[in-house]
Tab-separated table of C-alpha atoms in Angstrom:
chain	number	residue	atom	x	y	z
A	1	UNK	CA	-54.855	-18.981	-1.241
A	2	UNK	CA	-53.001	-17.604	-4.250
A	3	UNK	CA	-53.593	-14.035	-3.041
A	4	UNK	CA	-52.250	-14.851	0.441
A	5	UNK	CA	-49.233	-16.539	-1.115
A	6	UNK	CA	-48.490	-13.581	-3.392
A	7	UNK	CA	-48.823	-11.134	-0.488
A	8	UNK	CA	-46.335	-13.180	1.535
A	9	UNK	CA	-43.880	-13.503	-1.339
A	10	UNK	CA	-44.320	-9.810	-2.131
A	11	UNK	CA	-43.302	-8.982	1.417
A	12	UNK	CA	-40.363	-11.376	1.148
A	13	UNK	CA	-38.977	-10.415	-2.279
A	14	UNK	CA	-40.276	-6.854	-2.480
A	15	UNK	CA	-42.744	-5.051	-4.695
A	16	UNK	CA	-40.285	-3.802	-7.304
A	17	UNK	CA	-40.138	-5.386	-10.774
A	18	UNK	CA	-37.547	-7.993	-9.827
A	19	UNK	CA	-39.517	-8.992	-6.720
A	20	UNK	CA	-42.788	-9.304	-8.616
A	21	UNK	CA	-41.149	-11.467	-11.293
A	22	UNK	CA	-39.547	-13.684	-8.633
A	23	UNK	CA	-42.993	-14.005	-7.015
A	24	UNK	CA	-44.528	-14.831	-10.421
A	25	UNK	CA	-41.935	-17.525	-11.067
A	26	UNK	CA	-42.523	-19.023	-7.605
A	27	UNK	CA	-46.302	-19.065	-8.143
A	28	UNK	CA	-45.917	-20.666	-11.586
A	29	UNK	CA	-43.669	-23.417	-10.211
A	30	UNK	CA	-46.195	-24.017	-7.440
A	31	UNK	CA	-49.068	-24.261	-9.936
A	32	UNK	CA	-47.041	-26.592	-12.182
A	33	UNK	CA	-46.621	-28.967	-9.266
A	34	UNK	CA	-50.154	-28.738	-7.836
A	35	UNK	CA	-52.279	-28.897	-10.995
A	36	UNK	CA	-52.266	-32.713	-10.820
A	37	UNK	CA	-54.081	-32.827	-7.490
A	38	UNK	CA	-57.856	-32.768	-7.788
A	39	UNK	CA	-60.488	-32.254	-5.091
A	40	UNK	CA	-61.344	-35.481	-3.234
A	41	UNK	CA	-65.035	-35.089	-4.020
A	42	UNK	CA	-64.315	-35.607	-7.719
A	43	UNK	CA	-62.427	-38.880	-7.300
A	44	UNK	CA	-64.369	-41.962	-8.350
A	45	UNK	CA	-62.532	-44.378	-6.060
A	46	UNK	CA	-60.964	-43.651	-2.668
A	47	UNK	CA	-58.162	-43.893	-1.842
A	48	UNK	CA	-56.499	-42.837	-5.073
A	49	UNK	CA	-53.565	-45.006	-6.128
A	50	UNK	CA	-50.163	-43.443	-6.570
A	51	UNK	CA	-49.822	-44.266	-10.303
A	52	UNK	CA	-53.423	-43.521	-11.223
A	53	UNK	CA	-54.018	-40.579	-13.508
A	54	UNK	CA	-56.713	-38.190	-12.358
A	55	UNK	CA	-59.770	-38.046	-14.629
A	56	UNK	CA	-60.202	-34.924	-16.733
A	57	UNK	CA	-62.802	-32.627	-15.258
A	58	UNK	CA	-64.155	-29.097	-15.297
A	59	UNK	CA	-63.837	-27.065	-12.133
A	60	UNK	CA	-66.708	-25.520	-10.252
A	61	UNK	CA	-65.759	-22.128	-11.671
A	62	UNK	CA	-63.397	-20.679	-14.284
A	63	UNK	CA	-60.514	-20.175	-11.865
A	64	UNK	CA	-60.636	-23.783	-10.656
A	65	UNK	CA	-60.678	-24.972	-14.263
A	66	UNK	CA	-57.606	-22.829	-15.019
A	67	UNK	CA	-55.824	-24.217	-11.956
A	68	UNK	CA	-56.378	-27.832	-13.080
A	69	UNK	CA	-55.210	-27.143	-16.623
A	70	UNK	CA	-51.979	-28.841	-17.761
A	71	UNK	CA	-51.137	-25.829	-19.990
A	72	UNK	CA	-48.619	-23.338	-18.645
A	73	UNK	CA	-50.358	-20.526	-20.580
A	74	UNK	CA	-53.358	-20.942	-18.280
A	75	UNK	CA	-51.136	-20.678	-15.206
A	76	UNK	CA	-49.633	-17.492	-16.610
A	77	UNK	CA	-53.188	-16.113	-16.940
A	78	UNK	CA	-53.701	-16.850	-13.228
A	79	UNK	CA	-50.555	-14.912	-12.307
A	80	UNK	CA	-51.743	-12.028	-14.484
A	81	UNK	CA	-54.969	-11.922	-12.459
A	82	UNK	CA	-52.987	-11.531	-9.244
A	83	UNK	CA	-49.721	-9.813	-10.208
A	84	UNK	CA	-50.535	-7.862	-13.364
A	85	UNK	CA	-49.440	-8.233	-16.982
A	86	UNK	CA	-46.445	-10.392	-17.828
A	87	UNK	CA	-43.438	-8.730	-19.505
A	88	UNK	CA	-43.231	-9.247	-23.283
A	89	UNK	CA	-40.057	-11.347	-23.118
A	90	UNK	CA	-41.395	-13.613	-20.350
A	91	UNK	CA	-41.001	-17.362	-20.897
A	92	UNK	CA	-41.874	-20.140	-18.465
A	93	UNK	CA	-40.850	-23.792	-18.681
A	94	UNK	CA	-42.077	-25.878	-15.715
A	95	UNK	CA	-39.577	-27.946	-13.749
A	96	UNK	CA	-42.160	-30.385	-12.398
A	97	UNK	CA	-43.118	-32.571	-15.346
A	98	UNK	CA	-44.359	-36.031	-14.478
A	99	UNK	CA	-43.376	-38.722	-16.963
A	100	UNK	CA	-46.839	-40.285	-16.959
A	101	UNK	CA	-48.429	-36.964	-17.925
A	102	UNK	CA	-46.363	-36.253	-21.018
């Protein structure tokens, strides 16, 4: 899904440097929001309660493990897989920080 999303955002913002960086920032914000949601098959109790922290787990492959990581450096590695190397002066601070996760 990340590839489809980056293709769509690439068409929207363009494939020049500014467009790719806007796409990267969008993808990083998306990953910072979605990393808390784990696959239903890994939940111990259904339905999950709203204030319940998800258990720590390893994904079925390396990419899934990177996507569930709370570290923004891992999300940047995901964007590098899809969009290429990050500029040297690049810095990302996520907007979506849940109080119970910090």
